[in-house]
Amino acid sequence: MTTSTKNAVSITDAFLEIGKNLPQSNWNSALRKEGISLLSAQGLPASKVEEYKFTPVAKKIQDTLSNLSHAPASSNVVAEKVDEHRIPGLDSHVVVFNNGSYDATLSAFDSSEVTVTSFGDMPTDSLEKTLGKIAPAGKDPFIALNQLAIESGVWIEIATGTALKKPVLILQFVEGSLQGQSVHQRSYIQIGKNAAATLIEKVVSLDDTPYFLNGVTEINVGENSQVAFYRLQDESKFAIEVNNTEVNVPRDATFSSAVISLQGLMIRNNLSINLLDSNSLGNMYGLYLLNGHSHVDNHTNVDHTKPHAESNELYKGILADHSRGVFNGKIFVRQDAQKTNAFQQNNNILLSEDAVINTKPQLEIWADDVKCSHGCTTGQLDEEALFYLRSRGISKESSRGMLLYAFAGEVLEKITNENFREYCVGLVQERLGSNHI
Amino acid sequence: MLKITNLHASIEGTPILRGINLEVKPGEVHAIMGPNGSGKSTLASVLAGREEYEVTEGSVLFKGKDLLDLSPEDRAREGVFLAFQYPVEIPGVSSTNFLRTAVNQVREYRGQEPLDAVKFLSLMKEKMKLVEIDQKLLSRSLNEGFSGGEKKRNEIFQMAILEPTLSILDETDSGLDIDALKIVSNGVNELKSKDNATIVVTHYQRLLDYIVPDFVHVLYQGRIVKSGTKELALELEEKGYDWIKEEVAGTAV
Ligand SMILES: Nc1ncnc2c1ncn2[C@@H]1O[C@H](COP(=O)(O)OP(=O)(O)OP(=O)(O)O)[C@@H](O)[C@H]1O
Ligand SMILES: [Mg+2]
C-alpha cells in the first residue's frame, strides 16, 4: 500500500491508516490495538511538545519521505554484505535484520550461548507478559507507533550463568525503496542471572534512499550479570531514526551503554535505565560527531529506585557545519534511593558558527543522602593548544585532528571490547583527520 | 640568519611592538631583557607565527626567506623553535605521539625519511638523558599536571628532539631551582653549534652565567632601546631599569 505524505493527511493519520490495514497475528493484535489507540489519542509529537521541541521527527519524516509503508526485505542483504560489515578482527555471533525482519539464514551464532527466536514462534502468553512492559507504549509516541506497526521481532536470550565468549553483533540493514521507507524494528533481550554479555548493534544504510527506522529494544538484565550494549550509528545522510532502548537492571547487575553517532539526517536516541535494586550500576556513554545537516538527539533517563546504586554518564559531541546536537539527561533519584551515586557530564565542541547544541541536565532528587554531580560545557577548539602543536611543525589539519581526537577519545576508552573500540577509534580518527601517525 | 627590520605588531588594535630592529647571525646567543609588559613574549610569538598578532609594518627574514609569509608549522619546519613562557597543557594528547608526529612532519618537509617507532624511541632516549627528563613524564598527556619546572624542561626536551636552527627561549629559566637551571642550560649549550643561534628572553642575569650571551638587548615599550654585551646584563641586575626608562624619557623630550 502506498500512502502519500504530500497531501493534507497528517503523518500520524498516515501511520494509523497503515497500521489498521496490516495483517493480524495472535501475538501482536493486543499490542497493535494499544498502539493504535494511544497514537490516535496523542499523535506523533508536534513542535510544541517539550520532549521533542528541538527534534521535530514527524516534520522531518513529512519533508523527507514519500512512502511511509513498511520497507520490504531487501534483496541486497546477502552473505557478502554481512561479512563486509562485521567488525574487523572480531569473532562474534551475528544476528542479522533485513529492514527490521530477522534473517535466520544469514545469522550465525552458537546456540549453546545465544538463542534467537522470532516472536511469531513463541508462546503468546509469555510474550504478552513481557513485551511492552519495560518499554510501555504510553511512555513515548514512537513506542506506540512501533506497537501499531509491529509485524515481527525477535527474542534474544543469553541463558543464566552464561558468560559469552564472544560478543553478539546485531547488524541492522536498512534500505528504503519505492515500496516503502519505514522500518519498525523490535527486539527483546533477555539476559539470565550471573551472565556476562557484550552486544554490539550496527545500523547499516544500504544506500542513500531516505528511510525512517523506528526501533524499540527492551533489555532485561538478570541479577549479578554484566552487560555491555554498544550502538554504532554511521548511517546515510538521509536516514531518520528514532530508537527507544529501555533497560531493567536488578540487584548486583551492571549495564553499560555506548552510543556512537557518526552520521544520519535526524537521529533520536531515547535511552532509559531503570536501576531496580541495590548495588546496580548503569553507565551511559555517548559520542556524536556531526557535520553537514546531521541532527542527533540523545535523551537519557536513569531511574534510581533503591539505595546504594550508581550511575555514570558521559556524552561528548563535536559539531561542524550546520549540524545540531541535543542532549537531555534525566536523573531521577527516588525517596528510597539513599546513598545513590550519580554522575553526569556532557561536553561539546562547536566547530562552526552555524552548529547548535542544546544541552540540559534534569535532576529530580527525592532522597537526601545522595552524591550527585552534573556538568555541561560547550566551547570551541582551544586556539592556544592548536598554536602550540603547530609551532612544533605539525600541520594545522593534523593538529586539529589530534585535539579533537583527544576530546572524543575519552568516550571511546569506555568501550571495553578491544576490537570494537579500535574499529570506532579508526572511524573517528578518519573523520577527524588525525590518523596521521 | 635572522634579520628583523622595523617590526611593528599589534593585538586587537593595540600596538605592542613599535619598530624592532635585530640581526642574529649563526653561532650567536642574544639575550633580550626588559621590564614586564615591554613586548618580549609578543616578539617571540610574532616570530613563531601566532595569528592573533597583526604585523602592521616591517619585515623579518629568516635564512633569506620572508618568515612572516610562512605558517607556524612551516616556520618550525624551517628551523624556528619557541620555548613558551607558559606551555599549555593538552589533555588527551600523548607526549610521545605528539613528538613523533612533529618529528616526522618536520622530516617530511625537509625531504627526509620518517623515523620508524624504533628509531624514534632511541632518539627520545638519547635526548631524555640530555635534559634529564623522566620517562614517566612523557608517558602522560602533553604537559598535563606537569609542575612549572617540568613544563620548562619538556620545552627544552622538544627543542633537543627537533634540532632547530633558531631557538627562542622565553623565560625558560623563570621559576627553576638552581639544579634545574643548570640542567636546562647545559642542554641548551650542548645543542649550540656554529650553525645555529639562540635568543634567550630572561629577567635574570643568573641564567646568563650559564648561557653566555654575545649580545644583550633591552626591550622597552615595544622597541630595543639599548644593546650591549654581557656586561649590560650585570649592570641591569645591579641598577634595575629606571635609568633606562629615564634615558628613553629624555630622548623622547
Ligand atoms: N590580547 C591582548 N590585548 C591587549 N593587550 C595585550 C594582549 N596580550 C598582551 N597584551 C599586552 O601586550 C604587552 C606586552 O606583553 P608581553 O607578554 O609581550 O610582555 P613581556 O615583555 O613578555 O612581559 P613579561 O616580562 O611579563 O613576560 C603587555 O602590556 C600586555 O598587557
Ligand atoms: Mg613574557
XYZ file of C-alpha atoms and ligand atoms in Angstrom:
722
model
C 0.000 0.000 0.000
C 1.248 3.450 -0.814
C 0.385 6.409 1.330
C 1.310 9.782 0.035
C 2.530 12.281 2.617
C 2.331 15.162 0.212
C -1.386 15.738 0.724
C -3.100 17.146 3.753
C -3.265 13.836 5.619
C -1.075 14.242 8.672
C 1.808 11.928 9.341
C 0.024 10.411 12.325
C -3.056 9.664 10.270
C -0.927 8.136 7.543
C 0.699 5.773 10.035
C -2.665 4.913 11.609
C -4.031 4.118 8.195
C -1.133 1.769 7.520
C -1.499 0.103 10.930
C -5.213 -0.593 10.503
C -4.580 -2.397 7.241
C -1.759 -4.654 8.400
C -2.414 -8.385 8.723
C -3.018 -9.515 12.303
C -1.446 -12.371 14.214
C -2.343 -13.799 17.580
C 0.695 -12.476 19.301
C 0.580 -8.906 18.069
C -3.103 -7.993 17.984
C -3.272 -6.659 21.542
C -0.060 -4.682 21.094
C -1.341 -3.212 17.856
C -4.664 -2.254 19.364
C -2.953 -0.455 22.186
C -0.590 1.279 19.737
C -3.471 2.452 17.586
C -5.485 3.775 20.487
C -2.522 5.594 22.064
C -1.402 7.101 18.807
C -4.894 8.186 17.797
C -5.224 9.883 21.159
C -1.889 11.712 21.349
C -0.450 11.671 17.815
C 3.193 11.960 16.949
C 4.821 14.883 18.764
C 4.402 18.279 17.151
C 6.977 21.014 17.669
C 5.203 22.273 20.767
C 5.753 19.046 22.658
C 8.504 19.712 25.205
C 10.230 16.338 24.831
C 10.610 16.785 21.086
C 10.808 20.550 20.707
C 14.352 20.529 19.308
C 13.874 17.368 17.280
C 10.819 17.538 15.028
C 10.900 13.953 13.799
C 7.387 13.983 12.362
C 8.134 17.072 10.314
C 11.384 15.586 9.088
C 9.533 12.461 8.004
C 6.958 14.594 6.240
C 9.646 16.596 4.425
C 11.856 13.664 3.505
C 9.869 10.500 2.901
C 7.474 9.825 0.083
C 6.133 6.467 1.216
C 5.534 5.548 4.848
C 4.703 1.906 4.148
C 6.920 -0.780 5.605
C 10.082 -1.360 3.615
C 10.029 -4.964 2.408
C 13.117 -7.126 2.944
C 15.900 -6.040 0.606
C 17.449 -8.450 -1.863
C 20.782 -6.738 -1.257
C 21.191 -8.257 2.177
C 23.405 -11.205 1.289
C 26.258 -13.120 2.902
C 28.932 -10.851 1.386
C 27.228 -7.805 2.879
C 27.198 -9.444 6.274
C 30.908 -10.222 6.010
C 31.661 -6.713 4.835
C 30.028 -5.226 7.903
C 31.472 -7.451 10.577
C 33.840 -5.726 12.994
C 37.383 -6.325 11.695
C 39.252 -8.858 13.759
C 36.271 -9.583 15.972
C 34.982 -13.109 16.273
C 31.296 -12.700 17.112
C 27.865 -14.220 16.983
C 25.901 -12.429 14.282
C 22.210 -11.623 14.291
C 21.029 -10.093 11.031
C 17.995 -7.906 10.453
C 16.833 -7.028 6.971
C 14.627 -3.946 7.159
C 13.624 -4.933 10.649
C 12.871 -8.596 9.949
C 15.130 -11.198 11.375
C 17.120 -13.137 8.770
C 17.796 -16.571 10.254
C 19.773 -17.785 7.243
C 22.347 -15.032 7.380
C 22.581 -15.015 11.164
C 25.254 -17.189 12.716
C 25.526 -17.925 16.395
C 26.377 -20.686 18.742
C 23.019 -21.693 20.192
C 24.607 -23.087 23.325
C 25.401 -19.466 24.229
C 22.751 -17.380 22.486
C 19.252 -18.171 21.278
C 17.248 -16.052 18.884
C 13.532 -16.722 18.459
C 11.028 -14.873 16.292
C 8.091 -13.539 18.268
C 5.796 -15.463 15.945
C 7.363 -18.717 17.121
C 6.919 -18.004 20.804
C 4.056 -18.834 23.151
C 1.628 -15.932 23.020
C 1.131 -15.775 26.766
C 4.813 -15.366 27.570
C 5.071 -12.539 25.027
C 2.000 -10.859 26.475
C 3.642 -10.882 29.887
C 6.828 -9.254 28.688
C 6.597 -7.156 25.525
C 5.881 -3.536 26.256
C 6.430 -3.986 29.991
C 9.924 -2.494 30.198
C 9.183 -0.007 27.418
C 5.484 0.815 27.844
C 3.805 2.298 24.795
C 2.403 5.163 26.797
C 5.860 6.459 27.534
C 6.796 7.683 24.101
C 4.658 8.119 20.974
C 7.279 6.325 18.892
C 6.952 3.231 21.075
C 3.215 3.421 20.446
C 3.943 3.741 16.737
C 6.244 0.731 16.888
C 3.475 -1.306 18.540
C 0.951 -0.178 15.997
C 3.226 -1.247 13.195
C 4.691 -4.386 14.751
C 4.818 -7.286 12.287
C 7.781 -9.245 13.553
C 10.572 -9.131 16.065
C 12.956 -11.330 17.944
C 13.677 -12.550 21.394
C 17.393 -12.789 22.040
C 18.333 -14.754 25.100
C 21.539 -15.341 26.991
C 20.895 -18.101 29.481
C 21.518 -17.955 33.214
C 25.149 -18.459 34.123
C 26.409 -17.939 30.585
C 29.433 -15.733 30.145
C 29.606 -15.121 26.412
C 32.993 -15.983 24.973
C 32.388 -13.625 22.110
C 30.097 -10.652 21.604
C 26.799 -10.675 19.759
C 26.899 -8.443 16.713
C 23.466 -7.235 15.661
C 23.506 -5.964 12.105
C 20.540 -3.810 11.178
C 20.470 -3.472 7.407
C 18.098 -0.796 6.239
C 17.116 0.149 2.718
C 14.180 2.343 1.791
C 12.531 1.703 -1.546
C 9.588 2.682 -3.710
C 7.530 0.053 -1.903
C 8.129 1.613 1.468
C 10.550 3.558 3.615
C 9.586 2.746 7.199
C 11.158 0.086 9.357
C 9.681 -0.654 12.778
C 12.154 -2.978 14.346
C 11.586 -4.654 17.679
C 13.747 -6.794 19.962
C 13.595 -8.141 23.440
C 16.900 -9.107 25.002
C 16.741 -11.397 27.977
C 19.917 -11.906 29.972
C 19.801 -14.553 32.690
C 21.277 -14.371 36.174
C 25.070 -14.452 36.661
C 25.656 -13.948 32.968
C 28.031 -11.702 31.065
C 27.429 -10.402 27.581
C 28.557 -7.781 25.122
C 26.141 -6.813 22.370
C 27.067 -4.539 19.506
C 24.396 -3.109 17.262
C 25.418 -1.555 13.997
C 22.953 0.154 11.721
C 23.916 -0.101 8.046
C 22.235 2.028 5.380
C 22.415 0.038 2.166
C 22.045 3.117 0.018
C 21.103 6.784 0.176
C 17.353 6.308 -0.183
C 15.726 8.022 2.779
C 14.170 5.835 5.449
C 12.623 6.034 8.850
C 13.904 3.448 11.294
C 11.813 3.237 14.439
C 13.323 0.671 16.763
C 12.350 -0.466 20.224
C 14.672 -2.635 22.281
C 13.756 -3.892 25.717
C 16.574 -5.358 27.746
C 16.005 -7.366 30.868
C 19.266 -7.909 32.708
C 19.481 -10.733 35.236
C 20.740 -10.420 38.788
C 24.501 -10.191 39.185
C 25.053 -10.022 35.409
C 27.307 -7.714 33.431
C 26.038 -6.405 30.144
C 27.633 -4.024 27.670
C 25.463 -2.738 24.848
C 27.103 -0.673 22.125
C 25.369 1.008 19.246
C 27.065 2.430 16.176
C 25.082 4.815 14.004
C 27.064 5.597 10.894
C 24.113 5.862 8.556
C 23.351 7.611 5.304
C 22.875 11.357 5.165
C 19.157 10.734 4.602
C 18.486 8.388 7.486
C 15.836 9.276 10.028
C 15.879 7.166 13.147
C 14.170 7.016 16.476
C 15.083 4.329 18.869
C 13.816 3.586 22.300
C 16.039 1.407 24.421
C 14.762 0.573 27.872
C 16.703 -1.480 30.331
C 15.894 -3.081 33.661
C 18.915 -3.545 35.898
C 18.363 -5.592 39.070
C 20.478 -6.204 42.156
C 24.247 -6.534 41.709
C 23.999 -6.132 37.930
C 25.808 -3.739 35.623
C 24.601 -2.330 32.341
C 26.921 -0.186 30.227
C 25.792 1.553 27.091
C 27.814 3.414 24.478
C 26.149 5.125 21.541
C 28.457 6.335 18.793
C 26.624 8.516 16.277
C 28.616 9.469 13.210
C 26.038 10.201 10.539
C 22.333 10.475 9.863
C 19.818 13.125 8.883
C 17.953 13.074 12.167
C 18.523 10.589 14.948
C 16.727 10.499 18.246
C 18.010 8.083 20.862
C 15.877 7.534 23.927
C 17.788 5.503 26.478
C 16.264 4.631 29.835
C 17.939 2.657 32.525
C 15.899 1.505 35.475
C 18.145 0.710 38.419
C 15.733 -1.535 40.236
C 17.705 -2.586 43.241
C 20.769 -2.048 45.398
C 24.249 -2.401 44.004
C 23.072 -1.972 40.461
C 25.193 0.104 38.132
C 24.244 1.901 34.954
C 26.805 3.515 32.640
C 25.782 5.670 29.710
C 28.368 6.890 27.270
C 27.900 8.655 24.003
C 29.847 10.331 21.259
C 28.356 12.290 18.390
C 30.439 13.704 15.547
C 28.188 15.729 13.365
C 28.637 17.584 10.124
C 26.507 18.738 7.198
C 22.913 18.946 8.336
C 23.044 15.975 10.709
C 20.902 16.224 13.790
C 21.397 13.878 16.725
C 19.383 13.993 19.913
C 20.251 11.855 22.926
C 17.622 11.761 25.621
C 18.739 9.627 28.516
C 16.992 8.744 31.687
C 18.283 6.885 34.706
C 15.916 5.978 37.486
C 17.439 5.228 40.898
C 14.835 3.381 42.901
C 16.733 1.688 45.724
C 19.690 2.590 47.968
C 23.327 2.051 47.023
C 23.094 2.151 43.264
C 25.310 4.104 40.925
C 25.094 5.706 37.521
C 27.783 7.318 35.386
C 27.141 9.274 32.276
C 29.476 10.915 29.791
C 28.301 12.237 26.438
C 30.558 14.236 24.167
C 29.922 15.922 20.878
C 31.819 17.638 18.097
C 29.595 19.643 15.807
C 30.572 21.162 12.489
C 28.794 22.876 9.601
C 25.044 23.227 10.136
C 24.715 20.252 12.438
C 22.664 20.175 15.576
C 23.055 18.201 18.745
C 20.671 17.778 21.637
C 21.491 16.255 24.971
C 18.961 15.801 27.701
C 19.989 13.814 30.731
C 17.421 12.944 33.355
C 18.496 11.584 36.679
C 15.697 10.507 38.911
C 16.515 9.578 42.497
C 13.550 8.257 44.395
C 12.974 8.753 48.074
C 14.119 5.222 48.896
C 17.327 5.554 46.938
C 19.632 6.774 49.699
C 23.388 6.545 49.151
C 22.926 6.960 45.429
C 25.927 7.993 43.376
C 25.010 9.658 40.113
C 27.387 11.453 37.802
C 26.624 13.138 34.546
C 28.752 15.089 32.133
C 28.102 16.499 28.673
C 30.846 18.323 26.772
C 30.648 19.799 23.332
C 32.941 21.452 20.832
C 31.363 23.617 18.180
C 33.487 23.969 15.074
C 31.167 26.267 13.203
C 29.063 29.287 13.980
C 26.111 27.566 12.373
C 26.293 24.461 14.556
C 23.925 24.352 17.510
C 23.847 22.347 20.704
C 21.035 22.244 23.221
C 22.079 20.586 26.419
C 20.029 20.166 29.532
C 20.534 18.164 32.689
C 17.328 17.320 34.519
C 17.820 16.194 38.071
C 14.976 15.144 40.260
C 16.216 14.076 43.638
C 13.829 12.932 46.339
C 16.345 11.255 48.667
C 18.554 13.348 50.933
C 21.718 11.299 51.258
C 22.969 11.169 47.690
C 26.075 12.124 45.767
C 25.036 13.665 42.539
C 27.017 15.779 40.149
C 26.439 17.057 36.689
C 28.040 19.483 34.335
C 27.997 20.572 30.767
C 30.384 22.615 28.699
C 30.258 23.978 25.190
C 33.288 25.564 23.646
C 35.420 25.964 20.598
C 38.661 24.293 19.719
C 41.416 25.545 22.038
C 43.340 28.011 19.865
C 46.291 28.151 22.223
C 46.705 24.397 22.131
C 46.357 24.459 18.355
C 49.154 27.013 18.070
C 51.357 25.014 20.401
C 51.111 21.916 18.219
C 51.618 23.873 15.002
C 54.639 25.641 16.456
C 56.283 22.220 16.661
C 55.886 21.635 12.943
C 52.573 19.763 12.932
C 50.177 20.840 10.170
C 47.025 22.696 11.051
C 44.853 19.769 9.930
C 46.770 17.208 11.959
C 46.856 19.484 14.980
C 43.123 19.966 14.798
C 42.611 16.246 14.405
C 44.848 15.498 17.378
C 42.996 17.899 19.636
C 39.578 16.718 18.541
C 40.576 13.113 18.915
C 41.925 13.851 22.379
C 38.474 15.174 23.226
C 36.499 12.334 21.665
C 38.810 9.549 22.793
C 37.657 9.787 26.384
C 34.318 8.282 25.383
C 35.804 5.589 23.162
C 38.037 4.468 26.031
C 34.887 3.379 27.837
C 34.293 0.676 25.250
C 35.760 -2.436 26.809
C 35.676 -4.708 23.764
C 39.052 -4.065 22.183
C 38.213 -4.865 18.551
C 35.097 -2.784 18.565
C 36.888 0.058 20.326
C 39.707 0.021 17.788
C 37.169 -0.067 14.982
C 35.414 3.016 16.381
C 38.759 4.734 17.005
C 39.609 4.190 13.337
C 36.292 5.602 12.133
C 36.572 8.590 14.428
C 40.189 9.314 13.541
C 39.372 9.114 9.874
C 36.565 11.572 10.390
C 38.736 13.931 12.401
C 41.695 13.652 10.071
C 44.013 12.641 12.877
C 45.233 9.237 11.733
C 48.486 10.714 10.589
C 50.968 8.707 12.593
C 70.215 34.065 9.760
C 67.513 36.322 11.229
C 67.019 39.918 10.228
C 64.201 41.880 11.829
C 63.646 45.322 10.349
C 61.364 47.991 11.793
C 58.866 45.406 13.050
C 55.537 46.748 14.258
C 52.828 44.485 15.583
C 49.555 44.991 17.385
C 46.910 42.922 19.054
C 43.254 43.799 18.822
C 44.277 47.194 17.518
C 46.714 47.975 20.353
C 50.267 48.457 19.086
C 52.724 46.386 21.137
C 55.861 46.190 19.021
C 56.836 49.576 17.717
C 59.841 49.276 15.481
C 62.106 46.355 16.387
C 65.455 46.010 14.623
C 67.580 42.976 15.336
C 70.040 40.861 13.438
C 71.132 37.417 14.607
C 73.972 35.546 12.916
C 74.719 31.808 13.076
C 76.539 30.787 16.227
C 75.367 33.807 18.234
C 73.487 33.989 21.507
C 71.330 37.057 22.079
C 69.694 37.887 25.373
C 66.584 40.038 25.473
C 65.731 41.645 28.783
C 63.236 44.279 29.760
C 60.527 45.152 32.236
C 57.241 43.252 32.423
C 54.874 44.040 29.608
C 57.533 45.513 27.357
C 56.738 43.137 24.489
C 59.291 40.321 24.812
C 56.795 37.482 24.576
C 54.962 39.355 21.853
C 58.140 39.443 19.788
C 58.661 35.728 20.366
C 55.046 34.955 19.406
C 55.206 37.064 16.267
C 58.346 35.225 15.208
C 56.673 31.866 15.836
C 53.615 32.901 13.843
C 50.844 33.422 16.341
C 47.902 34.604 14.278
C 46.315 36.855 16.900
C 49.092 39.389 16.346
C 48.866 41.628 13.347
C 52.132 42.771 11.824
C 51.462 46.312 10.693
C 54.886 47.277 9.434
C 58.387 45.930 8.885
C 59.891 42.651 7.771
C 61.518 39.513 9.104
C 63.926 37.495 7.015
C 64.945 34.031 8.156
C 67.662 32.294 6.151
C 66.772 34.682 3.342
C 63.040 33.770 3.367
C 60.198 36.057 4.340
C 59.349 34.483 7.692
C 56.097 36.402 8.069
C 54.771 34.708 4.961
C 55.037 31.216 6.450
C 52.503 29.300 8.539
C 53.536 28.495 12.121
C 54.200 24.865 11.160
C 56.366 25.845 8.216
C 58.406 28.183 10.406
C 59.054 25.267 12.749
C 59.949 23.060 9.800
C 62.360 25.744 8.578
C 64.041 25.604 11.977
C 62.415 28.157 14.266
C 61.665 26.910 17.769
C 59.890 28.785 20.530
C 60.146 27.538 24.086
C 56.988 29.029 25.557
C 56.914 31.135 28.684
C 53.684 29.358 29.618
C 53.479 25.981 27.841
C 49.853 24.833 27.524
C 48.533 21.604 28.964
C 46.900 19.402 26.354
C 44.904 16.595 27.977
C 44.359 13.502 25.871
C 47.307 14.108 23.543
C 50.103 11.716 24.381
C 53.546 13.290 24.589
C 55.097 10.518 22.555
C 52.572 10.583 19.705
C 52.771 14.333 19.581
C 56.559 14.359 19.322
C 56.717 11.596 16.776
C 54.155 13.359 14.601
C 56.131 16.586 14.915
C 59.465 14.975 14.090
C 58.095 13.136 11.097
C 56.218 16.084 9.657
C 59.358 18.197 10.007
C 61.402 15.451 8.363
C 58.895 15.115 5.547
C 59.155 18.863 4.862
C 62.915 18.546 4.721
C 62.699 15.604 2.340
C 63.910 13.084 4.913
C 62.555 9.585 5.521
C 60.186 9.303 8.504
C 61.608 7.726 11.646
C 60.081 4.360 12.495
C 58.994 3.554 16.046
C 62.343 2.015 16.971
C 64.491 4.853 15.657
C 62.213 7.403 17.219
C 62.436 5.688 20.580
C 66.204 5.707 20.526
C 66.183 9.411 19.598
C 63.878 10.044 22.542
C 66.112 8.109 24.901
C 69.199 9.995 23.809
C 67.577 13.406 24.269
C 65.924 12.439 27.533
C 69.352 11.967 29.011
C 70.411 15.379 27.848
C 67.724 17.213 29.812
C 67.350 14.536 32.488
C 63.619 14.251 31.924
C 61.776 11.315 33.442
C 60.246 8.680 31.164
C 57.153 8.729 33.362
C 56.529 12.337 32.453
C 56.493 11.501 28.769
C 54.026 8.672 29.181
C 51.453 11.215 30.344
C 49.345 13.617 28.327
C 51.273 16.596 26.998
C 52.196 18.896 29.913
C 49.116 17.774 31.812
C 49.634 18.241 35.506
C 53.335 18.980 34.987
C 54.924 21.322 37.502
C 56.246 24.639 36.205
C 59.785 23.291 36.124
C 58.734 20.074 34.382
C 56.995 22.072 31.687
C 60.128 24.138 31.051
C 62.257 21.037 30.921
C 59.831 19.496 28.458
C 60.222 22.552 26.221
C 63.972 22.056 26.089
C 63.476 18.351 25.523
C 61.292 19.117 22.491
C 63.905 21.550 21.273
C 66.556 18.853 21.567
C 64.400 16.472 19.540
C 63.578 18.975 16.803
C 67.117 20.434 16.488
C 66.143 23.930 15.375
C 68.480 26.484 13.811
C 66.966 29.367 15.738
C 65.763 28.777 19.280
C 63.834 31.410 21.158
C 63.651 30.654 24.864
C 61.012 32.786 26.540
C 61.816 32.891 30.249
C 62.703 29.238 30.297
C 64.684 29.964 33.475
C 61.888 31.645 35.440
C 60.825 29.578 38.393
C 63.563 26.966 38.024
C 65.659 25.995 41.003
C 69.394 26.098 40.589
C 69.780 22.397 39.738
C 67.063 22.519 37.103
C 68.562 25.728 35.750
C 71.918 24.009 35.332
C 70.361 21.038 33.568
C 68.334 23.212 31.220
C 71.295 25.491 30.439
C 73.511 22.517 29.933
C 71.000 21.105 27.461
C 70.901 24.381 25.557
C 74.695 24.616 25.471
C 75.051 21.043 24.245
C 72.795 21.852 21.326
C 74.658 25.022 20.407
C 76.760 24.966 17.275
C 78.328 27.401 14.848
C 75.320 26.944 12.575
C 72.505 27.690 14.955
C 71.579 30.623 17.098
C 69.712 31.241 20.331
C 67.628 34.119 21.618
C 67.048 33.957 25.356
C 64.407 36.131 26.946
C 65.077 36.473 30.643
C 64.704 38.666 33.687
C 67.671 37.158 35.486
C 71.355 37.613 34.990
C 71.921 34.259 36.704
C 70.877 32.375 33.546
C 73.485 34.299 31.604
C 76.228 32.824 33.785
C 75.356 29.501 32.196
C 74.218 30.531 28.750
C 76.696 33.264 27.963
C 75.283 35.805 25.511
C 77.205 37.591 22.790
C 74.747 40.461 22.898
C 72.244 41.780 25.405
C 69.291 43.926 24.341
C 66.814 45.844 26.415
C 63.264 45.854 25.111
C 61.086 48.634 26.448
C 57.726 49.855 25.204
C 57.973 47.751 22.090
C 61.432 48.893 20.997
C 65.001 47.800 21.602
C 66.223 50.811 23.492
C 69.694 49.620 24.409
C 72.076 46.932 23.217
C 75.400 45.844 24.595
C 77.467 42.874 25.612
C 77.039 40.601 28.619
C 78.211 43.408 30.913
C 74.926 45.197 30.217
C 73.067 42.352 31.915
C 75.220 42.753 35.018
C 74.540 46.465 35.031
C 70.777 45.854 34.748
C 70.915 43.335 37.571
C 72.569 45.929 39.750
C 70.693 49.070 38.789
C 67.316 47.894 37.516
C 65.543 49.515 34.576
C 64.841 53.006 35.905
C 67.932 54.564 34.407
C 66.997 53.148 31.020
C 63.431 54.372 31.341
C 64.815 57.818 32.185
C 67.111 57.747 29.199
C 64.176 56.868 26.965
C 62.042 59.597 28.509
C 64.939 62.024 27.969
C 65.327 61.292 24.288
C 61.595 61.497 23.795
C 61.570 65.126 25.002
N 45.233 40.188 23.952
C 45.811 41.329 24.334
N 45.156 42.502 24.232
C 45.725 43.673 24.620
N 46.956 43.755 25.122
C 47.678 42.625 25.230
C 47.157 41.362 24.840
N 48.109 40.430 25.049
C 49.167 41.086 25.571
N 48.922 42.396 25.677
C 49.819 43.450 26.205
O 50.993 43.475 25.447
C 52.058 43.959 26.251
C 53.272 43.093 26.024
O 53.055 41.817 26.570
P 54.202 40.700 26.557
O 53.586 39.457 27.057
O 54.810 40.666 25.221
O 55.231 41.286 27.624
P 56.576 40.653 28.179
O 57.625 41.610 27.876
O 56.754 39.278 27.681
O 56.267 40.650 29.728
P 56.715 39.609 30.874
O 58.079 40.007 31.264
O 55.739 39.889 31.965
O 56.612 38.250 30.318
C 51.560 43.954 27.679
O 51.268 45.301 28.043
C 50.299 43.143 27.611
O 49.370 43.546 28.559
Mg 56.736 37.424 28.524
